[in-house]
Amino acid sequence: MAPGAFSPRRIAERLFAGLDAPLLTIVLLLAGIGLATLFSASYDTPSRVTAQLANLAVALAAMWIAAQIPPQTMMRYAVPAYLVGLALLVGVALFGEVVNGARRWLHLGVTRVQPSEMMKIAMPLMLAWYFDRYEATLRLRDFALAGLLLAVPVLLVARQPDLGTALLVAAAGFYVIFFAGIGWKVLASLAILAIGSALPLWGMLHEYQRKRILTLLDPTQDPLGAGYHIIQSTIAVGSGGIAGKGWLHGTQAHLEFIPERSTDFIFAVFSEEFGLIGNCVLLLLYSLLIARGLMIAANAPTFFARLLAGSITLTYFTYAFVNMGMVSGILPVVGVPLPFVSYGGTALATLFIGVGILMSIQRHPKLIQT
């Protein structure tokens, strides 16, 4: 055996082989901001920080594994991943566990899974594979079939009900369809159809979902009920001012006015403590993440890789935009975490797997035909 084969330097080189340094730096900075904010948000339950560190370790391991898988291998498993995810969603609808009025989890013997998280990755994989296969002969009917492939899992997730995850799955699939070259006339027609179907869809929403939308228009109509989240979060965001109140000095969080302050509303805690300056830094990091992802997509060697990288990157934009929008009171509360910052295990792993896929596309500039 060659001397130095197991030296720390050699081990480090192997561990970091294939990892994109700019991407890794950005997501680690975001995760660091998340840990610091979580420490303040969960002052009464410090075990959450320890749990998040464990979640981060698992997520980084998942990212590393994804970064080692060549894109052509991902293509081979795109259809099985989609079908398994779809089967699990049907299983949730039939046998899923009901928690807080929502049926989102499925027990699989020794563990339980949330299949909707799996679809955030399986959906763009499937549609990217589909469009890559028919790239030379794409017609309107191909886009229609892609829309059907997207609609089925989205409706199953929305039925749980989980509007936040349904929105993210829909966005991931839509971005693939958009990058595949769907015409603007078709998009305009779909927009008109969506506006026309608003009234029937309104009747299909759950009562609490309708209340969320009405509360967005006027939170003061139910200040201690449906409007409480938005009112308290906007107070926290506004009270941060230019420079914020300082780390660990956020009164809205520490006096427990902000609900879900370690998960969906962690941005309110961050805004109160770090103010506008902190928010600008956070927005800059997300902008750099999206710019790097789109650069990887633009330089990807195949149609499949470009569609997949573009979809994953813009899904991060959707995460950040929707979360900040709902915390700031300009969008309804739909339960979307702030990417790489909010507390959580499954969502964090999904986000880092997406980063790993981007790294894999960057690492393999040419695909080997198999």
Short mmCIF file of C-alpha atoms in Angstrom, two decimals:
data_model
loop_
_atom_site.label_atom_id
_atom_site.label_comp_id
_atom_site.label_asym_id
_atom_site.label_seq_id
_atom_site.Cartn_x
_atom_site.Cartn_y
_atom_site.Cartn_z
CA MET A 1 0.00 0.00 0.00
CA ALA A 2 1.36 3.41 -0.94
CA PRO A 3 2.58 5.51 1.97
CA GLY A 4 0.18 8.26 2.95
CA ALA A 5 -2.82 6.46 1.42
CA PHE A 6 -4.79 7.10 4.59
CA SER A 7 -3.28 10.48 5.45
CA PRO A 8 -5.71 13.21 6.58
CA ARG A 9 -4.97 15.17 3.41
CA ARG A 10 -5.74 12.22 1.13
CA ILE A 11 -8.94 11.45 3.03
CA ALA A 12 -10.03 15.10 2.83
CA GLU A 13 -9.34 15.17 -0.90
CA ARG A 14 -11.52 12.11 -1.43
CA LEU A 15 -14.30 13.45 0.76
CA PHE A 16 -14.42 16.80 -1.02
CA ALA A 17 -13.92 15.38 -4.52
CA GLY A 18 -16.79 16.44 -6.73
CA LEU A 19 -18.20 18.97 -4.26
CA ASP A 20 -18.74 22.41 -5.76
CA ALA A 21 -16.97 24.87 -3.45
CA PRO A 22 -19.17 27.93 -4.18
CA LEU A 23 -22.38 25.95 -3.64
CA LEU A 24 -21.08 24.28 -0.50
CA THR A 25 -19.95 27.59 0.96
CA ILE A 26 -23.30 29.27 0.31
CA VAL A 27 -25.45 26.50 1.80
CA LEU A 28 -23.18 26.15 4.84
CA LEU A 29 -23.44 29.90 5.47
CA LEU A 30 -27.23 29.64 5.23
CA ALA A 31 -27.24 26.62 7.56
CA GLY A 32 -25.02 28.54 10.00
CA ILE A 33 -27.47 31.44 9.98
CA GLY A 34 -30.24 28.92 10.60
CA LEU A 35 -28.46 27.40 13.60
CA ALA A 36 -27.78 30.83 15.14
CA THR A 37 -31.40 31.92 14.65
CA LEU A 38 -32.72 28.58 15.90
CA PHE A 39 -30.61 28.93 19.07
CA SER A 40 -32.42 32.19 19.80
CA ALA A 41 -35.85 30.99 18.65
CA SER A 42 -35.74 27.80 20.73
CA TYR A 43 -34.17 29.22 23.88
CA ASP A 44 -36.70 27.25 25.93
CA THR A 45 -35.94 23.97 24.12
CA PRO A 46 -32.15 23.89 23.50
CA SER A 47 -32.37 20.26 22.43
CA ARG A 48 -33.70 21.50 19.09
CA VAL A 49 -30.30 22.93 18.20
CA THR A 50 -28.66 19.58 18.94
CA ALA A 51 -31.32 17.83 16.87
CA GLN A 52 -30.77 20.26 14.01
CA LEU A 53 -27.03 19.59 14.09
CA ALA A 54 -27.83 15.88 13.70
CA ASN A 55 -30.25 16.72 10.87
CA LEU A 56 -27.53 18.77 9.20
CA ALA A 57 -25.02 15.92 9.44
CA VAL A 58 -27.50 13.53 7.81
CA ALA A 59 -28.36 16.11 5.13
CA LEU A 60 -24.69 16.69 4.30
CA ALA A 61 -24.15 12.95 3.99
CA ALA A 62 -27.15 12.73 1.64
CA MET A 63 -25.75 15.65 -0.39
CA TRP A 64 -22.35 13.95 -0.67
CA ILE A 65 -23.93 10.70 -1.88
CA ALA A 66 -26.07 12.53 -4.45
CA ALA A 67 -23.00 14.40 -5.70
CA GLN A 68 -21.25 11.09 -6.45
CA ILE A 69 -24.10 9.72 -8.60
CA PRO A 70 -23.61 10.48 -12.32
CA PRO A 71 -26.55 12.16 -14.08
CA GLN A 72 -26.94 9.20 -16.43
CA THR A 73 -27.57 6.99 -13.41
CA MET A 74 -30.19 9.44 -12.18
CA MET A 75 -31.87 9.15 -15.57
CA ARG A 76 -32.14 5.37 -15.19
CA TYR A 77 -33.87 5.69 -11.83
CA ALA A 78 -36.12 8.65 -12.65
CA VAL A 79 -39.17 6.58 -13.62
CA PRO A 80 -38.86 4.08 -10.71
CA ALA A 81 -38.46 6.97 -8.24
CA TYR A 82 -41.59 8.66 -9.59
CA LEU A 83 -43.65 5.46 -9.53
CA VAL A 84 -42.53 4.56 -6.00
CA GLY A 85 -43.31 8.09 -4.81
CA LEU A 86 -46.73 7.95 -6.46
CA ALA A 87 -47.47 4.55 -4.89
CA LEU A 88 -46.47 5.87 -1.47
CA LEU A 89 -48.75 8.89 -1.91
CA VAL A 90 -51.63 6.56 -2.71
CA GLY A 91 -50.65 4.57 0.38
CA VAL A 92 -50.82 7.74 2.46
CA ALA A 93 -54.30 8.48 1.12
CA LEU A 94 -55.46 4.98 2.04
CA PHE A 95 -53.51 4.07 5.16
CA GLY A 96 -51.67 7.21 6.27
CA GLU A 97 -51.47 8.40 9.86
CA VAL A 98 -53.59 11.44 10.73
CA VAL A 99 -51.75 14.07 12.77
CA ASN A 100 -53.37 17.45 13.56
CA GLY A 101 -56.08 16.80 10.98
CA ALA A 102 -53.65 16.04 8.14
CA ARG A 103 -52.81 12.64 6.65
CA ARG A 104 -49.18 13.02 5.52
CA TRP A 105 -47.17 10.16 7.04
CA LEU A 106 -46.97 6.49 6.13
CA HIS A 107 -45.62 3.81 8.44
CA LEU A 108 -43.27 1.32 6.75
CA GLY A 109 -42.56 -1.19 9.49
CA VAL A 110 -39.64 0.19 11.50
CA THR A 111 -40.00 3.80 10.36
CA ARG A 112 -42.41 6.28 8.87
CA VAL A 113 -41.92 8.42 5.77
CA GLN A 114 -43.43 11.54 4.25
CA PRO A 115 -43.70 10.65 0.53
CA SER A 116 -44.57 14.21 -0.46
CA GLU A 117 -40.97 15.24 0.34
CA MET A 118 -39.70 12.50 -1.98
CA MET A 119 -41.79 13.92 -4.82
CA LYS A 120 -39.90 17.24 -4.63
CA ILE A 121 -36.95 15.37 -6.16
CA ALA A 122 -38.74 12.59 -8.06
CA MET A 123 -41.02 15.02 -9.92
CA PRO A 124 -38.33 17.07 -11.70
CA LEU A 125 -36.31 13.89 -12.31
CA MET A 126 -39.28 12.26 -14.02
CA LEU A 127 -40.21 15.24 -16.19
CA ALA A 128 -36.58 15.93 -17.13
CA TRP A 129 -36.24 12.29 -18.21
CA TYR A 130 -39.50 12.50 -20.15
CA PHE A 131 -38.58 15.67 -22.08
CA ASP A 132 -35.04 14.42 -22.71
CA ARG A 133 -36.43 11.26 -24.27
CA TYR A 134 -38.74 13.17 -26.62
CA GLU A 135 -36.56 16.25 -27.12
CA ALA A 136 -36.38 15.92 -30.91
CA THR A 137 -40.15 15.55 -31.42
CA LEU A 138 -41.76 17.67 -28.69
CA ARG A 139 -45.34 18.63 -29.45
CA LEU A 140 -48.19 20.21 -27.53
CA ARG A 141 -49.54 16.79 -26.56
CA ASP A 142 -46.21 15.96 -24.93
CA PHE A 143 -46.56 19.03 -22.71
CA ALA A 144 -50.14 18.01 -21.95
CA LEU A 145 -49.00 14.54 -20.85
CA ALA A 146 -46.27 16.15 -18.74
CA GLY A 147 -48.94 18.30 -17.11
CA LEU A 148 -50.89 15.15 -16.27
CA LEU A 149 -47.79 13.50 -14.79
CA LEU A 150 -47.42 16.60 -12.62
CA ALA A 151 -51.08 17.03 -11.69
CA VAL A 152 -51.61 13.56 -10.20
CA PRO A 153 -49.04 13.77 -7.35
CA VAL A 154 -49.82 17.46 -6.74
CA LEU A 155 -53.51 16.67 -6.22
CA LEU A 156 -52.65 13.73 -3.95
CA VAL A 157 -50.43 15.97 -1.80
CA ALA A 158 -53.00 18.80 -1.73
CA ARG A 159 -55.63 16.30 -0.61
CA GLN A 160 -53.66 15.39 2.55
CA PRO A 161 -54.04 18.45 2.95
CA ASP A 162 -50.57 20.01 2.53
CA LEU A 163 -50.81 23.08 0.32
CA GLY A 164 -47.24 24.17 1.01
CA THR A 165 -45.65 20.94 -0.21
CA ALA A 166 -48.15 20.69 -3.08
CA LEU A 167 -47.06 24.16 -4.18
CA LEU A 168 -43.37 23.16 -4.10
CA VAL A 169 -43.95 19.93 -6.03
CA ALA A 170 -46.03 21.84 -8.58
CA ALA A 171 -43.32 24.49 -8.90
CA ALA A 172 -40.57 21.88 -9.39
CA GLY A 173 -42.55 20.26 -12.20
CA PHE A 174 -43.66 23.53 -13.77
CA TYR A 175 -40.08 24.78 -14.03
CA VAL A 176 -39.12 21.67 -15.99
CA ILE A 177 -42.04 22.20 -18.36
CA PHE A 178 -41.13 25.87 -18.72
CA PHE A 179 -37.46 25.19 -19.49
CA ALA A 180 -38.48 22.46 -21.92
CA GLY A 181 -39.86 25.19 -24.16
CA ILE A 182 -43.60 25.48 -23.65
CA GLY A 183 -44.96 28.43 -25.63
CA TRP A 184 -46.02 31.72 -24.09
CA LYS A 185 -49.43 31.42 -25.76
CA VAL A 186 -50.02 28.15 -23.95
CA LEU A 187 -48.94 29.70 -20.66
CA ALA A 188 -51.26 32.66 -21.21
CA SER A 189 -54.14 30.28 -21.97
CA LEU A 190 -53.41 28.31 -18.80
CA ALA A 191 -53.33 31.54 -16.78
CA ILE A 192 -56.73 32.55 -18.14
CA LEU A 193 -58.05 29.07 -17.38
CA ALA A 194 -56.70 29.28 -13.83
CA ILE A 195 -58.40 32.63 -13.27
CA GLY A 196 -61.65 31.26 -14.66
CA SER A 197 -61.52 28.23 -12.39
CA ALA A 198 -60.84 30.28 -9.25
CA LEU A 199 -64.47 30.19 -8.13
CA PRO A 200 -64.92 26.39 -8.45
CA LEU A 201 -61.54 25.83 -6.77
CA TRP A 202 -62.57 28.12 -3.92
CA GLY A 203 -65.40 25.75 -3.11
CA MET A 204 -63.00 22.80 -3.04
CA LEU A 205 -60.72 24.38 -0.43
CA HIS A 206 -60.92 23.39 3.23
CA GLU A 207 -62.44 25.92 5.58
CA TYR A 208 -59.11 26.72 7.23
CA GLN A 209 -57.53 27.28 3.78
CA ARG A 210 -60.24 29.76 2.78
CA LYS A 211 -59.79 31.50 6.11
CA ARG A 212 -56.05 31.87 5.46
CA ILE A 213 -56.69 33.64 2.16
CA LEU A 214 -59.35 35.93 3.65
CA THR A 215 -57.06 36.66 6.59
CA LEU A 216 -54.34 37.75 4.18
CA LEU A 217 -56.66 40.48 2.90
CA ASP A 218 -57.57 41.62 6.42
CA PRO A 219 -55.69 39.97 9.33
CA THR A 220 -57.47 42.16 11.87
CA GLN A 221 -60.81 40.44 11.27
CA ASP A 222 -59.59 37.59 13.50
CA PRO A 223 -56.55 38.94 15.41
CA LEU A 224 -56.50 36.16 18.00
CA GLY A 225 -57.30 33.35 15.58
CA ALA A 226 -56.48 33.01 11.89
CA GLY A 227 -54.85 36.45 11.70
CA TYR A 228 -52.58 35.95 14.71
CA HIS A 229 -49.67 34.44 12.77
CA ILE A 230 -49.49 37.23 10.20
CA ILE A 231 -50.00 40.06 12.71
CA GLN A 232 -47.28 38.86 15.08
CA SER A 233 -44.80 38.03 12.33
CA THR A 234 -45.20 41.42 10.63
CA ILE A 235 -44.74 43.15 14.01
CA ALA A 236 -41.49 41.21 14.47
CA VAL A 237 -40.24 42.01 10.96
CA GLY A 238 -41.04 45.70 11.33
CA SER A 239 -39.65 46.06 14.85
CA GLY A 240 -36.22 44.89 13.68
CA GLY A 241 -35.64 48.23 11.97
CA ILE A 242 -32.40 48.81 10.08
CA ALA A 243 -29.87 46.97 12.26
CA GLY A 244 -32.16 44.74 14.37
CA LYS A 245 -32.40 44.34 18.13
CA GLY A 246 -29.37 42.08 18.30
CA TRP A 247 -28.88 38.34 18.53
CA LEU A 248 -30.83 36.79 21.44
CA HIS A 249 -32.65 40.10 22.04
CA GLY A 250 -35.78 39.55 19.97
CA THR A 251 -38.71 40.26 22.27
CA GLN A 252 -41.41 38.91 19.94
CA ALA A 253 -39.72 35.52 19.90
CA HIS A 254 -38.61 35.37 23.52
CA LEU A 255 -41.99 36.46 24.82
CA GLU A 256 -43.53 33.71 22.63
CA PHE A 257 -45.66 35.98 20.47
CA ILE A 258 -44.36 34.41 17.23
CA PRO A 259 -45.93 31.00 16.51
CA GLU A 260 -43.88 28.26 14.85
CA ARG A 261 -40.85 30.47 15.41
CA SER A 262 -38.31 27.70 14.78
CA THR A 263 -39.89 26.37 11.59
CA ASP A 264 -42.13 28.26 9.18
CA PHE A 265 -41.80 31.65 10.92
CA ILE A 266 -38.09 31.60 11.71
CA PHE A 267 -37.63 34.47 9.24
CA ALA A 268 -39.61 36.71 11.63
CA VAL A 269 -37.14 35.89 14.42
CA PHE A 270 -34.19 36.58 12.13
CA SER A 271 -35.66 39.88 10.91
CA GLU A 272 -36.34 41.13 14.43
CA GLU A 273 -32.82 40.37 15.64
CA PHE A 274 -30.79 41.32 12.54
CA GLY A 275 -33.03 43.89 10.86
CA LEU A 276 -32.91 45.11 7.28
CA ILE A 277 -29.14 44.67 7.07
CA GLY A 278 -29.43 41.01 8.03
CA ASN A 279 -32.26 40.50 5.56
CA CYS A 280 -30.12 41.99 2.78
CA VAL A 281 -27.32 39.56 3.64
CA LEU A 282 -29.80 36.67 3.59
CA LEU A 283 -31.21 37.77 0.24
CA LEU A 284 -27.69 38.08 -1.14
CA LEU A 285 -26.89 34.50 -0.14
CA TYR A 286 -30.08 33.21 -1.77
CA SER A 287 -29.31 35.25 -4.90
CA LEU A 288 -25.81 33.75 -5.06
CA LEU A 289 -27.27 30.26 -4.60
CA ILE A 290 -29.73 30.77 -7.44
CA ALA A 291 -27.10 32.38 -9.67
CA ARG A 292 -24.70 29.49 -9.12
CA GLY A 293 -27.43 26.94 -9.80
CA LEU A 294 -28.48 28.65 -13.01
CA MET A 295 -24.83 28.82 -14.10
CA ILE A 296 -24.56 25.07 -13.59
CA ALA A 297 -27.79 24.61 -15.57
CA ALA A 298 -26.55 26.81 -18.41
CA ASN A 299 -23.30 24.84 -18.68
CA ALA A 300 -24.93 21.41 -18.38
CA PRO A 301 -24.10 19.17 -21.35
CA THR A 302 -27.49 17.55 -21.94
CA PHE A 303 -31.14 18.50 -22.10
CA PHE A 304 -31.89 16.28 -19.08
CA ALA A 305 -29.20 17.92 -16.94
CA ARG A 306 -30.22 21.46 -17.93
CA LEU A 307 -33.88 20.85 -17.12
CA LEU A 308 -33.09 19.16 -13.81
CA ALA A 309 -30.59 21.79 -12.65
CA GLY A 310 -32.84 24.67 -13.67
CA SER A 311 -35.85 23.20 -11.90
CA ILE A 312 -34.01 22.49 -8.65
CA THR A 313 -32.48 25.97 -8.62
CA LEU A 314 -35.75 27.82 -9.15
CA THR A 315 -37.44 25.63 -6.55
CA TYR A 316 -35.05 27.17 -4.02
CA PHE A 317 -36.27 30.56 -5.21
CA THR A 318 -39.86 29.43 -4.67
CA TYR A 319 -39.06 28.23 -1.13
CA ALA A 320 -37.49 31.55 -0.15
CA PHE A 321 -40.03 33.77 -1.93
CA VAL A 322 -43.09 32.01 -0.51
CA ASN A 323 -41.71 31.79 3.04
CA MET A 324 -40.61 35.43 3.19
CA GLY A 325 -43.85 36.49 1.52
CA MET A 326 -46.09 34.72 4.00
CA VAL A 327 -44.06 35.94 7.02
CA SER A 328 -44.19 39.51 5.67
CA GLY A 329 -47.95 39.31 5.11
CA ILE A 330 -48.01 39.52 1.31
CA LEU A 331 -48.82 35.83 0.71
CA PRO A 332 -51.15 33.37 2.50
CA VAL A 333 -49.70 31.13 5.20
CA VAL A 334 -49.07 27.80 3.45
CA GLY A 335 -46.44 26.10 5.59
CA VAL A 336 -43.27 26.45 3.49
CA PRO A 337 -39.94 26.44 5.39
CA LEU A 338 -37.15 28.94 4.82
CA PRO A 339 -34.59 26.86 2.87
CA PHE A 340 -31.52 25.72 4.85
CA VAL A 341 -32.60 27.91 7.80
CA SER A 342 -35.84 26.49 9.24
CA TYR A 343 -35.73 23.63 11.72
CA GLY A 344 -36.57 20.22 10.29
CA GLY A 345 -35.03 16.96 9.19
CA THR A 346 -36.84 15.65 6.12
CA ALA A 347 -37.10 19.01 4.35
CA LEU A 348 -33.44 19.80 5.09
CA ALA A 349 -32.33 16.46 3.64
CA THR A 350 -34.41 17.07 0.51
CA LEU A 351 -32.84 20.50 0.05
CA PHE A 352 -29.31 19.16 0.41
CA ILE A 353 -30.02 16.27 -1.96
CA GLY A 354 -30.96 18.91 -4.52
CA VAL A 355 -27.62 20.63 -3.92
CA GLY A 356 -25.89 17.28 -4.37
CA ILE A 357 -27.63 16.80 -7.71
CA LEU A 358 -26.42 20.23 -8.84
CA MET A 359 -22.90 19.26 -7.78
CA SER A 360 -23.15 16.01 -9.71
CA ILE A 361 -24.18 17.87 -12.87
CA GLN A 362 -21.28 20.28 -12.37
CA ARG A 363 -18.87 17.40 -11.70
CA HIS A 364 -19.82 15.36 -14.79
CA PRO A 365 -19.52 17.75 -17.76
CA LYS A 366 -20.04 14.91 -20.20
CA LEU A 367 -22.50 12.06 -19.95
CA ILE A 368 -21.45 8.60 -20.94
CA GLN A 369 -23.95 6.96 -23.22
CA THR A 370 -25.31 3.77 -21.69
#
